[in-house]
Structures are given as structure tokens and as C-alpha cells.
Amino acid sequence: MAAATAAASPSSSLLLSRRHGVSPSALRAGASRLRAPRCVLGAEQLRVVEEGKRMGGGDPWAAAWTPKAPAQETRDSRLRIFSGTANRPLAQEIASYLGVDLGKILIKRFADGEIYVQLQESPVILDYLASKTISKDLVVVSPDVGGVVRARAFAKKLSDAPLAIVDKRRQGHNLSEVMHLIGDVKGKVAIMVDDMIDTAGTITSGAALLKQEGAEAVYACCTHAVLSPPAIERLSGGIFEEVIVTNSILLPEDKCFPQLTVLSMANLVAETIWHVHRDGSVSSIFQ
């Protein structure tokens, strides 16, 4: 499982390094060397990453993201982990990370509905981006005005990277939507950040505008990859250098494509559970 593999790996508390001064063209060349296969999960993800490192022959671009190693302290035997029905493989990975068996449970829906829990998965994607040693010509882009707060927080974690916003406006009734770019992306690597990608219409049209405005490369990052049709066709059409998502939603193989990278959030959820179980600080995980 991922926990066993990660134990021998260094900590994933990586900081974004800009001292290499790598050009956007070198970034694209480095990404292409690890392009296939990218749609991988858990221990299998780590296996493919390690193969990429060996193939890279020590090239800094071959350095890949690895999850944070589990704590070495003895786990509390009273801790129990149970899974719902939506994503049992992720639940199994979380339980393995915590060193406990996944408990058996019968789930029924109550009349008052389900419990809603929101976690911030951005550290997973941030650590991965840090491992890629993104060049200093970096700009974080919100695909719409509603995501500005999220993008600003993301940019702050990336050493206060500059921020750009795609502003979409409808000029009048029955008139087509017009997009404007707020900020400068010319000659830069653009990191588009959103919470969810469904049909990928918004993020793809925004990426097209960034290319039109002179962006050297465009990366798409989101937590929840719904990927309803025609998302696959849009995302794999060549406009994105890489599409980075988490496995919060279980993706079948037919939704994988060469530009897609799926990062496991099992370690993040497991650490959150462990902090809550020990009455520790959850916010410290996301700092």
C-alpha cells in the first residue's frame, strides 16, 4: 500500500524552489518525459514515479511528488476507519496509512440526509507542483471571478506568485459571452486553479484566452474531477501541458488521458483523522 512505500521516501514537505531559473520550454520538455502513464493512484502512482526518476537519470525534472511518510508513533488501537460506498479504494488507502483495517459497516440513508465534510486538498497539489521546480515565470489564474479567493490563497502558497483572473461577461440578452483577462500572463507558465472540473468548458475556454494572451504553458489544477462529457475531449485536446487532480472522485480507466495526473489525497485525509482523534490541530496540516 501507499503507506508502506512512502515510509522509505523523504518527507513531502517541499518548498517551491525558484533558484534554478528554468525556462518554460525546459518545463514542458521535463513534463513530457514523465507524460505516460500519468493516471495512477496510491502505491501504483509511487511505482510509476520511481520508474520516472530512474529513467530521468538524476535530471531535476525527473524528481516527482511523493506523499508524506506516516508518523512512526504507535497508533491507538481504539481508532476505527469505515468507508462509504462512493470511493472505497481511497478509504482502504487511508486505513492502510493509519495502520488499521477498514471496518465493516452497513450504510443506510437517514431521512435528514447525509453529513457534509469539506477538507482543503490544496497541499497535495501544492507539494506536487513544488516537486516540479516550476520556473520563476509563474502566474496563478482563476478561471472565473468566483474563484479569486481560492486562487489568491494558492498563489500565496507558491511564494506569492502573481495572480490573474479570467473575467467573463455577457454584454446583453442573447449576446455571446465575452472574456477579458485581468493580469499579465505573457511569457509565463499559467497555473489555473479550480475546485471542480465537470464538463471543462470554463477552464478550457479560459486556457484558450491565456494562450491567446501569450502564456507559454497552461496547467489545470482541481480537487474534484467529475469529468462529464465532453470534458475528456476538451482537456486532452492539447491546450493543457498537464491536468492535475486528486482521487477524491474515483476515475475509471476510460477517463484517463496522457495529460492527466491523479494525486492521492489518502495521506492528507489520514493525517486529518489522526489529528482529530488525538485532539490535535487540523489547521496546522494546511499551513
PDB file of C-alpha atoms in Angstrom:
ATOM      1  CA  MET A   1       0.000   0.000   0.000  1.00  0.00           C
ATOM      2  CA  ALA A   2       0.978   3.646  -0.251  1.00  0.00           C
ATOM      3  CA  ALA A   3       1.891   3.902   3.423  1.00  0.00           C
ATOM      4  CA  ALA A   4       4.454   1.114   3.184  1.00  0.00           C
ATOM      5  CA  THR A   5       6.008   2.597   0.089  1.00  0.00           C
ATOM      6  CA  ALA A   6       6.120   6.119   1.463  1.00  0.00           C
ATOM      7  CA  ALA A   7       7.878   5.051   4.630  1.00  0.00           C
ATOM      8  CA  ALA A   8      11.164   4.751   2.762  1.00  0.00           C
ATOM      9  CA  SER A   9      10.683   8.055   0.958  1.00  0.00           C
ATOM     10  CA  PRO A  10      11.708  11.537   2.139  1.00  0.00           C
ATOM     11  CA  SER A  11       9.114  13.921   3.521  1.00  0.00           C
ATOM     12  CA  SER A  12       6.885  15.624   1.024  1.00  0.00           C
ATOM     13  CA  SER A  13       7.041  18.951   2.876  1.00  0.00           C
ATOM     14  CA  LEU A  14       8.639  20.554  -0.143  1.00  0.00           C
ATOM     15  CA  LEU A  15       9.154  24.233  -0.745  1.00  0.00           C
ATOM     16  CA  LEU A  16       8.832  25.762  -4.201  1.00  0.00           C
ATOM     17  CA  SER A  17      12.355  26.366  -5.464  1.00  0.00           C
ATOM     18  CA  ARG A  18      12.993  29.101  -7.943  1.00  0.00           C
ATOM     19  CA  ARG A  19      16.748  29.237  -7.768  1.00  0.00           C
ATOM     20  CA  HIS A  20      17.141  27.042 -10.881  1.00  0.00           C
ATOM     21  CA  GLY A  21      15.662  29.719 -13.150  1.00  0.00           C
ATOM     22  CA  VAL A  22      14.377  27.063 -15.567  1.00  0.00           C
ATOM     23  CA  SER A  23      12.705  28.352 -18.700  1.00  0.00           C
ATOM     24  CA  PRO A  24       9.088  27.476 -19.624  1.00  0.00           C
ATOM     25  CA  SER A  25      10.366  25.452 -22.598  1.00  0.00           C
ATOM     26  CA  ALA A  26      12.503  23.340 -20.256  1.00  0.00           C
ATOM     27  CA  LEU A  27       9.435  22.834 -18.064  1.00  0.00           C
ATOM     28  CA  ARG A  28       7.472  21.451 -20.990  1.00  0.00           C
ATOM     29  CA  ALA A  29      10.361  19.203 -22.010  1.00  0.00           C
ATOM     30  CA  GLY A  30      10.677  17.856 -18.486  1.00  0.00           C
ATOM     31  CA  ALA A  31       6.958  17.220 -18.177  1.00  0.00           C
ATOM     32  CA  SER A  32       6.882  15.275 -21.432  1.00  0.00           C
ATOM     33  CA  ARG A  33       9.438  12.783 -20.124  1.00  0.00           C
ATOM     34  CA  LEU A  34       7.013  11.734 -17.391  1.00  0.00           C
ATOM     35  CA  ARG A  35       3.913  12.055 -19.543  1.00  0.00           C
ATOM     36  CA  ALA A  36       2.831   8.402 -19.873  1.00  0.00           C
ATOM     37  CA  PRO A  37       1.396   6.827 -17.902  1.00  0.00           C
ATOM     38  CA  ARG A  38       0.177   9.567 -15.521  1.00  0.00           C
ATOM     39  CA  CYS A  39      -3.315   8.379 -14.487  1.00  0.00           C
ATOM     40  CA  VAL A  40      -2.164   6.350 -11.487  1.00  0.00           C
ATOM     41  CA  LEU A  41      -3.182   6.018  -7.847  1.00  0.00           C
ATOM     42  CA  GLY A  42      -1.669   5.155  -4.479  1.00  0.00           C
ATOM     43  CA  ALA A  43       1.159   2.635  -4.444  1.00  0.00           C
ATOM     44  CA  GLU A  44       0.941   2.252  -8.203  1.00  0.00           C
ATOM     45  CA  GLN A  45       1.441   6.013  -8.518  1.00  0.00           C
ATOM     46  CA  LEU A  46       4.624   5.805  -6.474  1.00  0.00           C
ATOM     47  CA  ARG A  47       5.883   2.876  -8.572  1.00  0.00           C
ATOM     48  CA  VAL A  48       5.468   4.814 -11.808  1.00  0.00           C
ATOM     49  CA  VAL A  49       7.065   7.891 -10.232  1.00  0.00           C
ATOM     50  CA  GLU A  50      10.109   5.875  -9.163  1.00  0.00           C
ATOM     51  CA  GLU A  51      10.422   4.489 -12.694  1.00  0.00           C
ATOM     52  CA  GLY A  52      10.330   8.060 -13.979  1.00  0.00           C
ATOM     53  CA  LYS A  53      13.164   9.010 -11.642  1.00  0.00           C
ATOM     54  CA  ARG A  54      15.327   6.136 -12.870  1.00  0.00           C
ATOM     55  CA  MET A  55      14.577   6.994 -16.482  1.00  0.00           C
ATOM     56  CA  GLY A  56      15.464  10.621 -15.787  1.00  0.00           C
ATOM     57  CA  GLY A  57      18.996   9.696 -14.758  1.00  0.00           C
ATOM     58  CA  GLY A  58      19.125  12.240 -11.964  1.00  0.00           C
ATOM     59  CA  ASP A  59      17.619  15.039 -14.030  1.00  0.00           C
ATOM     60  CA  PRO A  60      15.926  17.526 -11.615  1.00  0.00           C
ATOM     61  CA  TRP A  61      12.847  17.404 -13.838  1.00  0.00           C
ATOM     62  CA  ALA A  62      12.507  13.703 -13.082  1.00  0.00           C
ATOM     63  CA  ALA A  63      12.058  14.395  -9.363  1.00  0.00           C
ATOM     64  CA  ALA A  64       8.445  13.576  -8.606  1.00  0.00           C
ATOM     65  CA  TRP A  65       5.962  14.143  -5.839  1.00  0.00           C
ATOM     66  CA  THR A  66       5.773  11.531  -3.083  1.00  0.00           C
ATOM     67  CA  PRO A  67       3.342  11.560  -0.165  1.00  0.00           C
ATOM     68  CA  LYS A  68       4.346  12.431   3.379  1.00  0.00           C
ATOM     69  CA  ALA A  69       5.625   9.454   5.341  1.00  0.00           C
ATOM     70  CA  PRO A  70       3.308   8.220   8.108  1.00  0.00           C
ATOM     71  CA  ALA A  71       4.124   9.078  11.692  1.00  0.00           C
ATOM     72  CA  GLN A  72       6.294   6.496  13.416  1.00  0.00           C
ATOM     73  CA  GLU A  73       4.416   6.656  16.721  1.00  0.00           C
ATOM     74  CA  THR A  74       2.272   3.724  17.780  1.00  0.00           C
ATOM     75  CA  ARG A  75      -1.262   4.080  16.540  1.00  0.00           C
ATOM     76  CA  ASP A  76      -4.143   3.976  19.028  1.00  0.00           C
ATOM     77  CA  SER A  77      -5.873   0.588  18.861  1.00  0.00           C
ATOM     78  CA  ARG A  78      -9.189   2.309  19.572  1.00  0.00           C
ATOM     79  CA  LEU A  79      -9.099   4.086  16.188  1.00  0.00           C
ATOM     80  CA  ARG A  80     -11.520   2.628  13.623  1.00  0.00           C
ATOM     81  CA  ILE A  81     -11.952   3.622   9.972  1.00  0.00           C
ATOM     82  CA  PHE A  82     -15.122   2.936   7.993  1.00  0.00           C
ATOM     83  CA  SER A  83     -15.933   3.560   4.354  1.00  0.00           C
ATOM     84  CA  GLY A  84     -18.954   4.831   2.490  1.00  0.00           C
ATOM     85  CA  THR A  85     -19.845   3.495  -0.943  1.00  0.00           C
ATOM     86  CA  ALA A  86     -18.522   6.241  -3.230  1.00  0.00           C
ATOM     87  CA  ASN A  87     -14.753   5.627  -3.118  1.00  0.00           C
ATOM     88  CA  ARG A  88     -13.802   2.509  -1.182  1.00  0.00           C
ATOM     89  CA  PRO A  89     -10.274   2.255  -2.706  1.00  0.00           C
ATOM     90  CA  LEU A  90      -9.408   5.672  -1.246  1.00  0.00           C
ATOM     91  CA  ALA A  91     -10.828   4.635   2.142  1.00  0.00           C
ATOM     92  CA  GLN A  92      -8.709   1.472   2.044  1.00  0.00           C
ATOM     93  CA  GLU A  93      -5.602   3.550   1.309  1.00  0.00           C
ATOM     94  CA  ILE A  94      -6.373   5.882   4.218  1.00  0.00           C
ATOM     95  CA  ALA A  95      -6.841   2.944   6.589  1.00  0.00           C
ATOM     96  CA  SER A  96      -3.570   1.416   5.405  1.00  0.00           C
ATOM     97  CA  TYR A  97      -1.764   4.694   6.022  1.00  0.00           C
ATOM     98  CA  LEU A  98      -3.102   4.767   9.591  1.00  0.00           C
ATOM     99  CA  GLY A  99      -2.133   1.133  10.136  1.00  0.00           C
ATOM    100  CA  VAL A 100      -5.657  -0.108  10.811  1.00  0.00           C
ATOM    101  CA  ASP A 101      -8.043  -2.408   8.999  1.00  0.00           C
ATOM    102  CA  LEU A 102     -11.005  -0.954   7.161  1.00  0.00           C
ATOM    103  CA  GLY A 103     -14.039  -1.730   9.302  1.00  0.00           C
ATOM    104  CA  LYS A 104     -17.171  -3.458   8.092  1.00  0.00           C
ATOM    105  CA  ILE A 105     -20.269  -1.299   8.043  1.00  0.00           C
ATOM    106  CA  LEU A 106     -23.845  -1.315   6.784  1.00  0.00           C
ATOM    107  CA  ILE A 107     -24.826   2.087   5.407  1.00  0.00           C
ATOM    108  CA  LYS A 108     -28.382   3.387   5.200  1.00  0.00           C
ATOM    109  CA  ARG A 109     -29.598   6.848   4.278  1.00  0.00           C
ATOM    110  CA  PHE A 110     -31.395   8.695   7.048  1.00  0.00           C
ATOM    111  CA  ALA A 111     -34.367  10.957   6.420  1.00  0.00           C
ATOM    112  CA  ASP A 112     -32.392  14.103   7.294  1.00  0.00           C
ATOM    113  CA  GLY A 113     -29.758  13.453   4.570  1.00  0.00           C
ATOM    114  CA  GLU A 114     -26.009  12.923   4.616  1.00  0.00           C
ATOM    115  CA  ILE A 115     -23.279  14.630   6.618  1.00  0.00           C
ATOM    116  CA  TYR A 116     -21.211  17.111   4.601  1.00  0.00           C
ATOM    117  CA  VAL A 117     -17.495  17.462   5.367  1.00  0.00           C
ATOM    118  CA  GLN A 118     -15.157  19.785   3.484  1.00  0.00           C
ATOM    119  CA  LEU A 119     -11.385  19.416   3.528  1.00  0.00           C
ATOM    120  CA  GLN A 120      -8.816  21.602   1.810  1.00  0.00           C
ATOM    121  CA  GLU A 121      -6.890  19.318  -0.540  1.00  0.00           C
ATOM    122  CA  SER A 122      -4.628  22.022  -1.940  1.00  0.00           C
ATOM    123  CA  PRO A 123      -1.498  20.841  -0.011  1.00  0.00           C
ATOM    124  CA  VAL A 124      -1.481  17.684  -2.144  1.00  0.00           C
ATOM    125  CA  ILE A 125      -1.369  19.641  -5.402  1.00  0.00           C
ATOM    126  CA  LEU A 126       0.972  22.279  -3.956  1.00  0.00           C
ATOM    127  CA  ASP A 127       3.513  19.647  -2.918  1.00  0.00           C
ATOM    128  CA  TYR A 128       3.361  18.114  -6.368  1.00  0.00           C
ATOM    129  CA  LEU A 129       3.908  21.465  -8.077  1.00  0.00           C
ATOM    130  CA  ALA A 130       6.806  22.150  -5.721  1.00  0.00           C
ATOM    131  CA  SER A 131       8.452  18.900  -6.780  1.00  0.00           C
ATOM    132  CA  LYS A 132       8.338  20.020 -10.403  1.00  0.00           C
ATOM    133  CA  THR A 133      10.531  23.060  -9.627  1.00  0.00           C
ATOM    134  CA  ILE A 134       8.316  25.430 -11.584  1.00  0.00           C
ATOM    135  CA  SER A 135      10.277  28.319 -13.073  1.00  0.00           C
ATOM    136  CA  LYS A 136      10.120  31.877 -11.747  1.00  0.00           C
ATOM    137  CA  ASP A 137       7.877  32.891 -14.672  1.00  0.00           C
ATOM    138  CA  LEU A 138       4.772  31.618 -12.899  1.00  0.00           C
ATOM    139  CA  VAL A 139       1.275  33.076 -12.594  1.00  0.00           C
ATOM    140  CA  VAL A 140      -1.759  31.589 -10.841  1.00  0.00           C
ATOM    141  CA  VAL A 141      -5.022  32.095 -12.729  1.00  0.00           C
ATOM    142  CA  SER A 142      -8.611  31.965 -11.515  1.00  0.00           C
ATOM    143  CA  PRO A 143     -10.879  30.715 -14.350  1.00  0.00           C
ATOM    144  CA  ASP A 144     -13.679  32.991 -13.129  1.00  0.00           C
ATOM    145  CA  VAL A 145     -14.304  35.824 -10.686  1.00  0.00           C
ATOM    146  CA  GLY A 146     -15.927  33.478  -8.173  1.00  0.00           C
ATOM    147  CA  GLY A 147     -12.681  31.575  -7.657  1.00  0.00           C
ATOM    148  CA  VAL A 148     -10.458  34.574  -6.909  1.00  0.00           C
ATOM    149  CA  VAL A 149     -10.186  33.882  -3.161  1.00  0.00           C
ATOM    150  CA  ARG A 150      -9.134  30.296  -3.827  1.00  0.00           C
ATOM    151  CA  ALA A 151      -6.589  31.302  -6.467  1.00  0.00           C
ATOM    152  CA  ARG A 152      -5.155  34.071  -4.280  1.00  0.00           C
ATOM    153  CA  ALA A 153      -4.588  31.619  -1.408  1.00  0.00           C
ATOM    154  CA  PHE A 154      -2.985  29.179  -3.839  1.00  0.00           C
ATOM    155  CA  ALA A 155      -0.693  31.896  -5.230  1.00  0.00           C
ATOM    156  CA  LYS A 156       0.352  32.923  -1.716  1.00  0.00           C
ATOM    157  CA  LYS A 157       1.493  29.353  -1.008  1.00  0.00           C
ATOM    158  CA  LEU A 158       3.559  29.464  -4.211  1.00  0.00           C
ATOM    159  CA  SER A 159       5.879  32.136  -2.830  1.00  0.00           C
ATOM    160  CA  ASP A 160       3.410  34.942  -3.517  1.00  0.00           C
ATOM    161  CA  ALA A 161       3.153  34.246  -7.234  1.00  0.00           C
ATOM    162  CA  PRO A 162       1.311  36.901  -9.277  1.00  0.00           C
ATOM    163  CA  LEU A 163      -2.430  36.465  -9.842  1.00  0.00           C
ATOM    164  CA  ALA A 164      -4.531  36.745 -12.994  1.00  0.00           C
ATOM    165  CA  ILE A 165      -8.304  36.453 -13.437  1.00  0.00           C
ATOM    166  CA  VAL A 166     -10.446  35.420 -16.396  1.00  0.00           C
ATOM    167  CA  ASP A 167     -13.456  37.768 -16.326  1.00  0.00           C
ATOM    168  CA  LYS A 168     -16.471  36.529 -18.295  1.00  0.00           C
ATOM    169  CA  ARG A 169     -19.274  38.927 -19.094  1.00  0.00           C
ATOM    170  CA  ARG A 170     -22.436  38.776 -21.195  1.00  0.00           C
ATOM    171  CA  GLN A 171     -22.876  42.126 -22.912  1.00  0.00           C
ATOM    172  CA  GLY A 172     -26.627  41.771 -23.284  1.00  0.00           C
ATOM    173  CA  HIS A 173     -29.582  39.476 -23.807  1.00  0.00           C
ATOM    174  CA  ASN A 174     -28.908  36.809 -26.458  1.00  0.00           C
ATOM    175  CA  LEU A 175     -25.359  38.105 -26.908  1.00  0.00           C
ATOM    176  CA  SER A 176     -22.375  35.802 -26.669  1.00  0.00           C
ATOM    177  CA  GLU A 177     -20.195  35.811 -23.580  1.00  0.00           C
ATOM    178  CA  VAL A 178     -17.036  37.930 -23.795  1.00  0.00           C
ATOM    179  CA  MET A 179     -13.888  37.056 -21.838  1.00  0.00           C
ATOM    180  CA  HIS A 180     -11.350  39.545 -20.545  1.00  0.00           C
ATOM    181  CA  LEU A 181      -8.063  38.824 -18.825  1.00  0.00           C
ATOM    182  CA  ILE A 182      -7.136  40.750 -15.702  1.00  0.00           C
ATOM    183  CA  GLY A 183      -3.392  40.444 -15.175  1.00  0.00           C
ATOM    184  CA  ASP A 184      -0.298  39.609 -17.220  1.00  0.00           C
ATOM    185  CA  VAL A 185       0.471  36.090 -18.488  1.00  0.00           C
ATOM    186  CA  LYS A 186       2.691  36.840 -21.480  1.00  0.00           C
ATOM    187  CA  GLY A 187       5.746  34.588 -21.499  1.00  0.00           C
ATOM    188  CA  LYS A 188       4.717  32.914 -18.238  1.00  0.00           C
ATOM    189  CA  VAL A 189       3.618  29.475 -17.077  1.00  0.00           C
ATOM    190  CA  ALA A 190      -0.060  29.738 -16.078  1.00  0.00           C
ATOM    191  CA  ILE A 191      -1.466  27.549 -13.289  1.00  0.00           C
ATOM    192  CA  MET A 192      -5.274  27.510 -13.469  1.00  0.00           C
ATOM    193  CA  VAL A 193      -6.885  26.587 -10.134  1.00  0.00           C
ATOM    194  CA  ASP A 194     -10.480  25.442  -9.591  1.00  0.00           C
ATOM    195  CA  ASP A 195     -12.330  23.325  -7.052  1.00  0.00           C
ATOM    196  CA  MET A 196     -14.029  21.080  -9.612  1.00  0.00           C
ATOM    197  CA  ILE A 197     -13.925  20.239 -13.321  1.00  0.00           C
ATOM    198  CA  ASP A 198     -17.207  18.955 -14.715  1.00  0.00           C
ATOM    199  CA  THR A 199     -17.565  19.418 -18.473  1.00  0.00           C
ATOM    200  CA  ALA A 200     -14.352  21.523 -18.555  1.00  0.00           C
ATOM    201  CA  GLY A 201     -15.997  24.286 -20.594  1.00  0.00           C
ATOM    202  CA  THR A 202     -14.991  27.155 -18.306  1.00  0.00           C
ATOM    203  CA  ILE A 203     -11.403  26.112 -17.695  1.00  0.00           C
ATOM    204  CA  THR A 204     -10.771  25.197 -21.355  1.00  0.00           C
ATOM    205  CA  SER A 205     -12.123  28.467 -22.720  1.00  0.00           C
ATOM    206  CA  GLY A 206     -10.069  30.301 -20.110  1.00  0.00           C
ATOM    207  CA  ALA A 207      -6.946  28.395 -21.148  1.00  0.00           C
ATOM    208  CA  ALA A 208      -7.550  29.366 -24.769  1.00  0.00           C
ATOM    209  CA  LEU A 209      -7.631  33.016 -23.725  1.00  0.00           C
ATOM    210  CA  LEU A 210      -4.370  32.608 -21.794  1.00  0.00           C
ATOM    211  CA  LYS A 211      -2.679  31.127 -24.856  1.00  0.00           C
ATOM    212  CA  GLN A 212      -4.039  33.977 -26.949  1.00  0.00           C
ATOM    213  CA  GLU A 213      -2.565  36.451 -24.464  1.00  0.00           C
ATOM    214  CA  GLY A 214       0.888  34.867 -24.755  1.00  0.00           C
ATOM    215  CA  ALA A 215       1.113  32.268 -21.949  1.00  0.00           C
ATOM    216  CA  GLU A 216       4.000  29.858 -22.585  1.00  0.00           C
ATOM    217  CA  ALA A 217       2.227  26.894 -20.972  1.00  0.00           C
ATOM    218  CA  VAL A 218      -1.038  26.257 -19.139  1.00  0.00           C
ATOM    219  CA  TYR A 219      -1.577  23.774 -16.287  1.00  0.00           C
ATOM    220  CA  ALA A 220      -5.029  22.925 -14.902  1.00  0.00           C
ATOM    221  CA  CYS A 221      -5.389  22.020 -11.206  1.00  0.00           C
ATOM    222  CA  CYS A 222      -8.553  20.954  -9.428  1.00  0.00           C
ATOM    223  CA  THR A 223      -9.574  18.874  -6.426  1.00  0.00           C
ATOM    224  CA  HIS A 224     -12.670  17.091  -7.719  1.00  0.00           C
ATOM    225  CA  ALA A 225     -12.538  15.640 -11.239  1.00  0.00           C
ATOM    226  CA  VAL A 226     -16.138  14.913 -12.275  1.00  0.00           C
ATOM    227  CA  LEU A 227     -15.207  14.875 -15.987  1.00  0.00           C
ATOM    228  CA  SER A 228     -18.633  14.689 -17.567  1.00  0.00           C
ATOM    229  CA  PRO A 229     -18.749  14.545 -21.406  1.00  0.00           C
ATOM    230  CA  PRO A 230     -17.189  16.250 -23.299  1.00  0.00           C
ATOM    231  CA  ALA A 231     -14.547  17.010 -20.624  1.00  0.00           C
ATOM    232  CA  ILE A 232     -12.066  14.352 -21.799  1.00  0.00           C
ATOM    233  CA  GLU A 233     -12.039  15.672 -25.370  1.00  0.00           C
ATOM    234  CA  ARG A 234     -11.570  19.249 -24.169  1.00  0.00           C
ATOM    235  CA  LEU A 235      -8.832  18.526 -21.641  1.00  0.00           C
ATOM    236  CA  SER A 236      -6.862  16.195 -23.906  1.00  0.00           C
ATOM    237  CA  GLY A 237      -7.041  18.463 -26.947  1.00  0.00           C
ATOM    238  CA  GLY A 238      -3.506  19.782 -26.462  1.00  0.00           C
ATOM    239  CA  ILE A 239      -4.182  23.147 -24.840  1.00  0.00           C
ATOM    240  CA  PHE A 240      -3.006  21.952 -21.394  1.00  0.00           C
ATOM    241  CA  GLU A 241       0.503  20.788 -20.589  1.00  0.00           C
ATOM    242  CA  GLU A 242      -0.897  18.831 -17.655  1.00  0.00           C
ATOM    243  CA  VAL A 243      -4.209  18.381 -15.848  1.00  0.00           C
ATOM    244  CA  ILE A 244      -3.617  17.750 -12.135  1.00  0.00           C
ATOM    245  CA  VAL A 245      -6.455  16.382  -9.969  1.00  0.00           C
ATOM    246  CA  THR A 246      -6.914  14.341  -6.788  1.00  0.00           C
ATOM    247  CA  ASN A 247      -8.600  10.981  -6.355  1.00  0.00           C
ATOM    248  CA  SER A 248     -11.439  12.416  -4.249  1.00  0.00           C
ATOM    249  CA  ILE A 249     -13.630  11.017  -7.045  1.00  0.00           C
ATOM    250  CA  LEU A 250     -12.769   7.549  -8.310  1.00  0.00           C
ATOM    251  CA  LEU A 251     -11.859   7.804 -12.003  1.00  0.00           C
ATOM    252  CA  PRO A 252     -12.357   4.767 -14.249  1.00  0.00           C
ATOM    253  CA  GLU A 253      -9.663   3.910 -16.778  1.00  0.00           C
ATOM    254  CA  ASP A 254     -11.742   5.193 -19.684  1.00  0.00           C
ATOM    255  CA  LYS A 255     -11.474   8.708 -18.227  1.00  0.00           C
ATOM    256  CA  CYS A 256      -7.676   8.686 -18.187  1.00  0.00           C
ATOM    257  CA  PHE A 257      -5.680  10.505 -20.855  1.00  0.00           C
ATOM    258  CA  PRO A 258      -1.961  11.310 -21.342  1.00  0.00           C
ATOM    259  CA  GLN A 259      -2.075  14.800 -19.814  1.00  0.00           C
ATOM    260  CA  LEU A 260      -3.881  13.638 -16.656  1.00  0.00           C
ATOM    261  CA  THR A 261      -2.091  13.283 -13.313  1.00  0.00           C
ATOM    262  CA  VAL A 262      -4.107  11.889 -10.378  1.00  0.00           C
ATOM    263  CA  LEU A 263      -2.693  12.564  -6.916  1.00  0.00           C
ATOM    264  CA  SER A 264      -3.789  10.532  -3.911  1.00  0.00           C
ATOM    265  CA  MET A 265      -5.217  12.538  -1.012  1.00  0.00           C
ATOM    266  CA  ALA A 266      -5.263   9.496   1.301  1.00  0.00           C
ATOM    267  CA  ASN A 267      -2.322  10.717   3.397  1.00  0.00           C
ATOM    268  CA  LEU A 268      -3.908  14.136   3.862  1.00  0.00           C
ATOM    269  CA  VAL A 269      -7.239  12.683   4.983  1.00  0.00           C
ATOM    270  CA  ALA A 270      -5.471  10.153   7.209  1.00  0.00           C
ATOM    271  CA  GLU A 271      -3.412  12.874   8.916  1.00  0.00           C
ATOM    272  CA  THR A 272      -6.595  14.892   9.439  1.00  0.00           C
ATOM    273  CA  ILE A 273      -8.335  11.907  11.029  1.00  0.00           C
ATOM    274  CA  TRP A 274      -5.332  11.257  13.250  1.00  0.00           C
ATOM    275  CA  HIS A 275      -5.151  14.886  14.423  1.00  0.00           C
ATOM    276  CA  VAL A 276      -8.875  14.883  15.254  1.00  0.00           C
ATOM    277  CA  HIS A 277      -8.576  11.534  17.027  1.00  0.00           C
ATOM    278  CA  ARG A 278      -5.723  12.906  19.185  1.00  0.00           C
ATOM    279  CA  ASP A 279      -7.441  16.280  19.772  1.00  0.00           C
ATOM    280  CA  GLY A 280      -4.692  17.958  17.757  1.00  0.00           C
ATOM    281  CA  SER A 281      -4.742  20.950  15.418  1.00  0.00           C
ATOM    282  CA  VAL A 282      -6.205  20.257  11.985  1.00  0.00           C
ATOM    283  CA  SER A 283      -5.370  23.710  10.627  1.00  0.00           C
ATOM    284  CA  SER A 284      -1.660  23.033  11.116  1.00  0.00           C
ATOM    285  CA  ILE A 285      -1.823  20.427   8.340  1.00  0.00           C
ATOM    286  CA  PHE A 286      -2.730  23.076   5.786  1.00  0.00           C
ATOM    287  CA  GLN A 287      -0.161  25.701   6.774  1.00  0.00           C
TER     288      GLN A 287
END
